[in-house]
Backbone as JSON, one array per atom type, in Angstrom:
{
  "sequence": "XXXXXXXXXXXXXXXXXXXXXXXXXXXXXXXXXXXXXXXXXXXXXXXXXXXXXXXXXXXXXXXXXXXXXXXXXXXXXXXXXXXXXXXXXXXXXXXXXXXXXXXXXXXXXXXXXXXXXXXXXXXXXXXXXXXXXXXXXXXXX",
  "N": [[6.78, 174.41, 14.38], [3.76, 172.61, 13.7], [1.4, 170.0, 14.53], [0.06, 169.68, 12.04], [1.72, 169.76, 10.07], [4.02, 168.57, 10.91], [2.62, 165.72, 10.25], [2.39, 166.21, 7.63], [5.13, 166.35, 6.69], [6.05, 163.77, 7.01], [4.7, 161.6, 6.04], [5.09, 162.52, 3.49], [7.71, 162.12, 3.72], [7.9, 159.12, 3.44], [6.92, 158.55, 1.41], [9.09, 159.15, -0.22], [10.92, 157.13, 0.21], [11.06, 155.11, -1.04], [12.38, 155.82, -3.19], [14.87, 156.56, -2.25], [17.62, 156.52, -3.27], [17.73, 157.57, -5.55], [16.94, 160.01, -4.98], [18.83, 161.4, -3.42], [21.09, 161.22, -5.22], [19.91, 163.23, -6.86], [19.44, 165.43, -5.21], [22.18, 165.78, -4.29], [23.26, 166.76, -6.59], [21.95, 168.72, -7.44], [22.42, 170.69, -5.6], [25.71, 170.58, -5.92], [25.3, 171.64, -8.42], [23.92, 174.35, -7.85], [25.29, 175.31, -5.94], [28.62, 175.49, -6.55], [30.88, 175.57, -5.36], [30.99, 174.05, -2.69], [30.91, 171.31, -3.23], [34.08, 170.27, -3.19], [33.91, 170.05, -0.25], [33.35, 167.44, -0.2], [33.57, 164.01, -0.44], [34.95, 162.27, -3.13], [33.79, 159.79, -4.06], [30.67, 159.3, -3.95], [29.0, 157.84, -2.72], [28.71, 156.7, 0.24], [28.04, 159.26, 0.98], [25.63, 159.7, 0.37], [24.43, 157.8, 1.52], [23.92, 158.42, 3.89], [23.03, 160.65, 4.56], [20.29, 160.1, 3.49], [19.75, 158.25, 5.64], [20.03, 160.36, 7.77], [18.15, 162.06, 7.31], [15.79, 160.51, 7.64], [15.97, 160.06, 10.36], [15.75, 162.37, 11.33], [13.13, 163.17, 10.39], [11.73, 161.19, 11.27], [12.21, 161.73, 13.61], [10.21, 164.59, 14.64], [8.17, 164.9, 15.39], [9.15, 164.7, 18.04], [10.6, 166.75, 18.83], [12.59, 167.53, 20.9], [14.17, 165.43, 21.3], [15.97, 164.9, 18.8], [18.15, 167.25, 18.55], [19.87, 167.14, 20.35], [21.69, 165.23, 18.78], [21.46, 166.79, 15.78], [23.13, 169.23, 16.78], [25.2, 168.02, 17.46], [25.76, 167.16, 14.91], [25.73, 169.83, 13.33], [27.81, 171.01, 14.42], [30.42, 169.16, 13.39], [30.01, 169.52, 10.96], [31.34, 172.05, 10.66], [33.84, 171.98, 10.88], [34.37, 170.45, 8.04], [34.01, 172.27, 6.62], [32.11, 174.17, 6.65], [29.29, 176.65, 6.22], [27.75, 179.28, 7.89], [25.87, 180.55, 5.8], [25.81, 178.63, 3.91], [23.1, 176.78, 4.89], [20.73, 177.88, 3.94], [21.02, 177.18, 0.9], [21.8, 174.67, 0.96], [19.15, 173.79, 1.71], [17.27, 175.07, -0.03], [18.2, 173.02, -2.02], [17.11, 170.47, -1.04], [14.77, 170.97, -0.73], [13.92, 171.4, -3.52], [14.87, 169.1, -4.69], [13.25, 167.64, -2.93], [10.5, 168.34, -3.97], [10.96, 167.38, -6.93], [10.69, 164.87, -6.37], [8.36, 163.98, -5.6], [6.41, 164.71, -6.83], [3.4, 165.43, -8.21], [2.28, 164.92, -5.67], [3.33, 167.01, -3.81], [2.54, 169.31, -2.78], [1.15, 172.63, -2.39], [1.17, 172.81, 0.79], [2.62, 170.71, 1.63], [4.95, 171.78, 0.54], [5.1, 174.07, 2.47], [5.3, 172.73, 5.14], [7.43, 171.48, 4.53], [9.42, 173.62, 4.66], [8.89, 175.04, 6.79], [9.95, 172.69, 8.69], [12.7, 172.61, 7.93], [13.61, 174.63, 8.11], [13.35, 175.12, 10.63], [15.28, 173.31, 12.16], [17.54, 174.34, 10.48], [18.29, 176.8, 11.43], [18.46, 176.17, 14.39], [20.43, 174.58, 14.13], [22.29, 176.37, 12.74], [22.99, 178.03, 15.3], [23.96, 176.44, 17.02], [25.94, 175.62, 15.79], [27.31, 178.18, 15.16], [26.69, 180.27, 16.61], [24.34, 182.55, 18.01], [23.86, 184.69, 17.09], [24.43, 184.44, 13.87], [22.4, 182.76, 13.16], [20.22, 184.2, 13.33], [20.19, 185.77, 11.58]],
  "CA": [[6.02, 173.47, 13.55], [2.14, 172.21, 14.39], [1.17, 168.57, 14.31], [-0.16, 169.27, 10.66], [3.04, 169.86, 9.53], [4.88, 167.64, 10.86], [2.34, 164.98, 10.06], [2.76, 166.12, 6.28], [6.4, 165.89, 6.63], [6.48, 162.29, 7.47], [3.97, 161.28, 5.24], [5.93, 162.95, 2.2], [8.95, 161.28, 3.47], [7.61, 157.89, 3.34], [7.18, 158.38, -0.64], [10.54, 159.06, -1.06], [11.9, 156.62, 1.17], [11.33, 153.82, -1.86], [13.21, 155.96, -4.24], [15.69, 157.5, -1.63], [19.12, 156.17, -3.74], [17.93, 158.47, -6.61], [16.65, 161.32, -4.29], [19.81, 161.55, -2.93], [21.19, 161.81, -6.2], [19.35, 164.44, -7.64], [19.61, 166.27, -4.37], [23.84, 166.35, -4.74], [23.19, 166.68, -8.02], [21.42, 169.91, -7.83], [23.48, 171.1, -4.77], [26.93, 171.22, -6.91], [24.74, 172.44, -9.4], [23.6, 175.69, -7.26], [26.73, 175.55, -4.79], [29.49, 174.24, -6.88], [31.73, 175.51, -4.44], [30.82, 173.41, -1.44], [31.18, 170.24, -4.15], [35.29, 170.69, -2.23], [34.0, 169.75, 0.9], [32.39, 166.3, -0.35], [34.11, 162.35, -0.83], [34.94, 161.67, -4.72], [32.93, 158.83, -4.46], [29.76, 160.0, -2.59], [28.02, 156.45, -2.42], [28.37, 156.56, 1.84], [27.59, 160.41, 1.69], [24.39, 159.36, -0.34], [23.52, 157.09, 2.72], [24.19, 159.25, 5.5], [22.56, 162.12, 4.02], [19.05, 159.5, 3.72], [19.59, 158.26, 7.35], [19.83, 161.46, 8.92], [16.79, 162.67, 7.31], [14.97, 159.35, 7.83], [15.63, 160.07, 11.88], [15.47, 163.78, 11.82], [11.68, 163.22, 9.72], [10.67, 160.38, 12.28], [12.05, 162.52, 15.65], [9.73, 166.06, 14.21], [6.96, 165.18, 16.98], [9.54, 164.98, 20.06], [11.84, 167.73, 18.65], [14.3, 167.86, 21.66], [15.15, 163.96, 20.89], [16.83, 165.16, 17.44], [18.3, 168.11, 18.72], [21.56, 166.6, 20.57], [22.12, 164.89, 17.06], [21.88, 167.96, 15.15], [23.72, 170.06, 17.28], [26.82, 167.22, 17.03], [26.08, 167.72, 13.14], [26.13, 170.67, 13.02], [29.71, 171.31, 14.72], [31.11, 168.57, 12.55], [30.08, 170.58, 9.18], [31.89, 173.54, 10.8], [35.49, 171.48, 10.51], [34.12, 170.37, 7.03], [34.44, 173.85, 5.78], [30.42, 174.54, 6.07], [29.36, 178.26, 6.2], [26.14, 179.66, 7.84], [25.45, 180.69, 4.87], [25.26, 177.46, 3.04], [22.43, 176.13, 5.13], [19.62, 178.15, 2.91], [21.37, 176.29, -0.58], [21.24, 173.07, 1.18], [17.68, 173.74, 1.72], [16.81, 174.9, -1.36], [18.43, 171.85, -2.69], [16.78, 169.81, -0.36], [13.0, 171.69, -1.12], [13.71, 171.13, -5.25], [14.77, 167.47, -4.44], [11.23, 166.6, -2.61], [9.5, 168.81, -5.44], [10.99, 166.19, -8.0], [10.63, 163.28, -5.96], [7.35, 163.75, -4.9], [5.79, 164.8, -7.91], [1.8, 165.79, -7.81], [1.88, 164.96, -4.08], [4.1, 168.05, -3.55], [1.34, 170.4, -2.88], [1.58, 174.23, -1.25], [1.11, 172.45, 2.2], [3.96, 169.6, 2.14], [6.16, 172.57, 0.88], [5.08, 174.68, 3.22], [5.23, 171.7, 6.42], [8.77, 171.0, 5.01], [9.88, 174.71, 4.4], [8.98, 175.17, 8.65], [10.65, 172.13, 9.13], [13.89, 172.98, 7.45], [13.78, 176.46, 8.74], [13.37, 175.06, 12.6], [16.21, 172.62, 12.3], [18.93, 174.82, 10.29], [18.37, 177.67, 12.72], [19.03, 175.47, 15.19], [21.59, 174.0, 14.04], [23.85, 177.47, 12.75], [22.67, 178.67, 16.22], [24.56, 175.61, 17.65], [27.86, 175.72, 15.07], [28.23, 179.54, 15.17], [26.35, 181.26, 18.0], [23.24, 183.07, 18.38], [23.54, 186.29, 16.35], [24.24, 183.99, 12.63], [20.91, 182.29, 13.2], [19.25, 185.18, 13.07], [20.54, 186.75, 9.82]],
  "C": [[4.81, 172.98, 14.32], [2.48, 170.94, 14.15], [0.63, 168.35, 12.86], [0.95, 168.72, 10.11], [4.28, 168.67, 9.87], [4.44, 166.3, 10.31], [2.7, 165.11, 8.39], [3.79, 166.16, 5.98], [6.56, 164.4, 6.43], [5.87, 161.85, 6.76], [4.36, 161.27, 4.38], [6.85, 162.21, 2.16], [8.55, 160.16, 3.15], [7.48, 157.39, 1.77], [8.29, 158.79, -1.12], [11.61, 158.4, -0.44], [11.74, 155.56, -0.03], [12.48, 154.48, -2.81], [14.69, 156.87, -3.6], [17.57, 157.31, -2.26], [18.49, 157.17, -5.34], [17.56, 159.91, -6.19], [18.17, 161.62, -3.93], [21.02, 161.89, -4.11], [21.24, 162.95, -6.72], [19.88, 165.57, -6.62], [21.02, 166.78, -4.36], [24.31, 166.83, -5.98], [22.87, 168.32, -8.04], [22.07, 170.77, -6.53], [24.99, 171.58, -5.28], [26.71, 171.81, -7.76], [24.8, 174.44, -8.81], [24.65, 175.91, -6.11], [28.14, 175.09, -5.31], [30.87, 174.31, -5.9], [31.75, 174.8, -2.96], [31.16, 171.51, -1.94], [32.64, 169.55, -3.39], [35.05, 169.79, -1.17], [33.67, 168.14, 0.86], [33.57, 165.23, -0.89], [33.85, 162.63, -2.65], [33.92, 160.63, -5.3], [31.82, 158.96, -3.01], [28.38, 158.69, -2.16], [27.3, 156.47, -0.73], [27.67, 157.84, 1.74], [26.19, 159.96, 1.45], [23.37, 158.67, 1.11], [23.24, 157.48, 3.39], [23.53, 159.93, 5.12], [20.75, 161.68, 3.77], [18.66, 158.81, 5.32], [19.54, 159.55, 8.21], [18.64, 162.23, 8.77], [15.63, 161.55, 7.64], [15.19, 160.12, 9.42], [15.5, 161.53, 12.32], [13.77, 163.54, 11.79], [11.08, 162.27, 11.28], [10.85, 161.37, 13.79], [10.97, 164.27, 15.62], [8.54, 165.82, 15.39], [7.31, 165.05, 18.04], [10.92, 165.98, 19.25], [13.1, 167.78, 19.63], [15.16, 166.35, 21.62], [16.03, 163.84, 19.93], [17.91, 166.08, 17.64], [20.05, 167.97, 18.94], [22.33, 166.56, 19.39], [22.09, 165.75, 16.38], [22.77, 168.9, 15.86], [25.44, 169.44, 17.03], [27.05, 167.7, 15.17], [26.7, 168.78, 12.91], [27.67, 171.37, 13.44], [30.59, 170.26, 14.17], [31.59, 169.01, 11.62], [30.83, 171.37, 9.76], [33.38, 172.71, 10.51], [35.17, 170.43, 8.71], [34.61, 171.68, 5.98], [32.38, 174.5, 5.76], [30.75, 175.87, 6.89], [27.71, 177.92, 6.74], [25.36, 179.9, 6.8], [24.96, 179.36, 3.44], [24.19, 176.72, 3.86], [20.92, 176.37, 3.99], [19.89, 177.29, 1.63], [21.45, 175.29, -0.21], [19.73, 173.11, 0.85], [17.21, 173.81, 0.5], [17.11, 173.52, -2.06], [17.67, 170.73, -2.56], [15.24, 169.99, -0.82], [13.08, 170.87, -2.72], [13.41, 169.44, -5.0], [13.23, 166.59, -4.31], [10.67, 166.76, -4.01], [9.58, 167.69, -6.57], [10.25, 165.07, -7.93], [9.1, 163.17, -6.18], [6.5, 163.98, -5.93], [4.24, 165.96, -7.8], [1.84, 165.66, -6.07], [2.69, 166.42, -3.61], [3.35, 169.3, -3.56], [2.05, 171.6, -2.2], [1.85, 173.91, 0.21], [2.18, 171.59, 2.34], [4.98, 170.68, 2.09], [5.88, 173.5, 2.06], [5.59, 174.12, 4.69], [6.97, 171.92, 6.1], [9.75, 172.14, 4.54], [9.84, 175.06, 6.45], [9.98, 173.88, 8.84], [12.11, 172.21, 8.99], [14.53, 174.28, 8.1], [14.38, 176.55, 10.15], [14.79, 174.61, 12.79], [17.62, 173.36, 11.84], [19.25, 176.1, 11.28], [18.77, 177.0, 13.48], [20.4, 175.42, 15.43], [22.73, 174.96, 13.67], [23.58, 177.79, 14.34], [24.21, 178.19, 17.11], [25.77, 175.75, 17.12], [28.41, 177.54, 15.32], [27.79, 180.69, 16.26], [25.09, 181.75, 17.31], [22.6, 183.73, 16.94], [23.61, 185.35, 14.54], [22.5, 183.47, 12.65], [20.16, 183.51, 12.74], [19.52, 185.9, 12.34], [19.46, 186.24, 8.68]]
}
């Protein structure tokens, strides 16, 4: 990721940090929609997930210009989800979920360049992070 990109990350987030209890929403919303099998792994009443799931992107979004300060913290994430039941393979249908979500949220501001900033940013971090839950060689599928 460049300093554009991350700057149009953070920027984006900041307009969906007023409406982040209906982003969060939509986003699980359209997640069981396009994964309904991962739906399983999730609380009945997903009020806390709702929170957790806006805090961790609130401090992932603010740590994107010192990347190795987030990194620890995703790497714990990511070996959590693995005793969840998460699959390498479900990091792309998060994402997507996660991409549509902004697209909603964000409306007209949701240009080729925010998706693009937060298509690298998503990309950097779930690599990462299967790299970290399952080894090397998944990442790179």
């Amino acid at each position: 990721m460049n300093s554009t990109q991350v700057r149009l990350v953070q920027e984006s987030f900041a307009k969906v940090v007023p409406i982040s209890e209906q982003a969060a929403l939509l986003f699980y919303d359209r997640l069981f929609e396009i994964a309904p099998v991962v739906k399983a792994m999730f609380p009945a009443d997903m009020t806390e997930q709702r929170k957790k799931l806006m805090m961790m992107l609130a401090a992932v979004v603010n740590g994107l210009g010192n990347l190795e300060s987030i990194l620890p913290a995703a790497s714990a994430l990511a070996k959590r989800h693995v005793g969840y039941g998460a699959k390498a393979e479900h990091y792309p249908v998060v994402g997507a979920a996660l991409l549509w979500t902004l697209e909603k949220g964000l409306g007209a501001a949701w240009t080729n360049e925010v998706a693009d900033a937060w298509t690298a940013a998503y990309g950097t971090l779930s690599g990462y992070m299967i790299s970290e839950a399952y080894g090397s060689a998944q990442a790179a599928e």
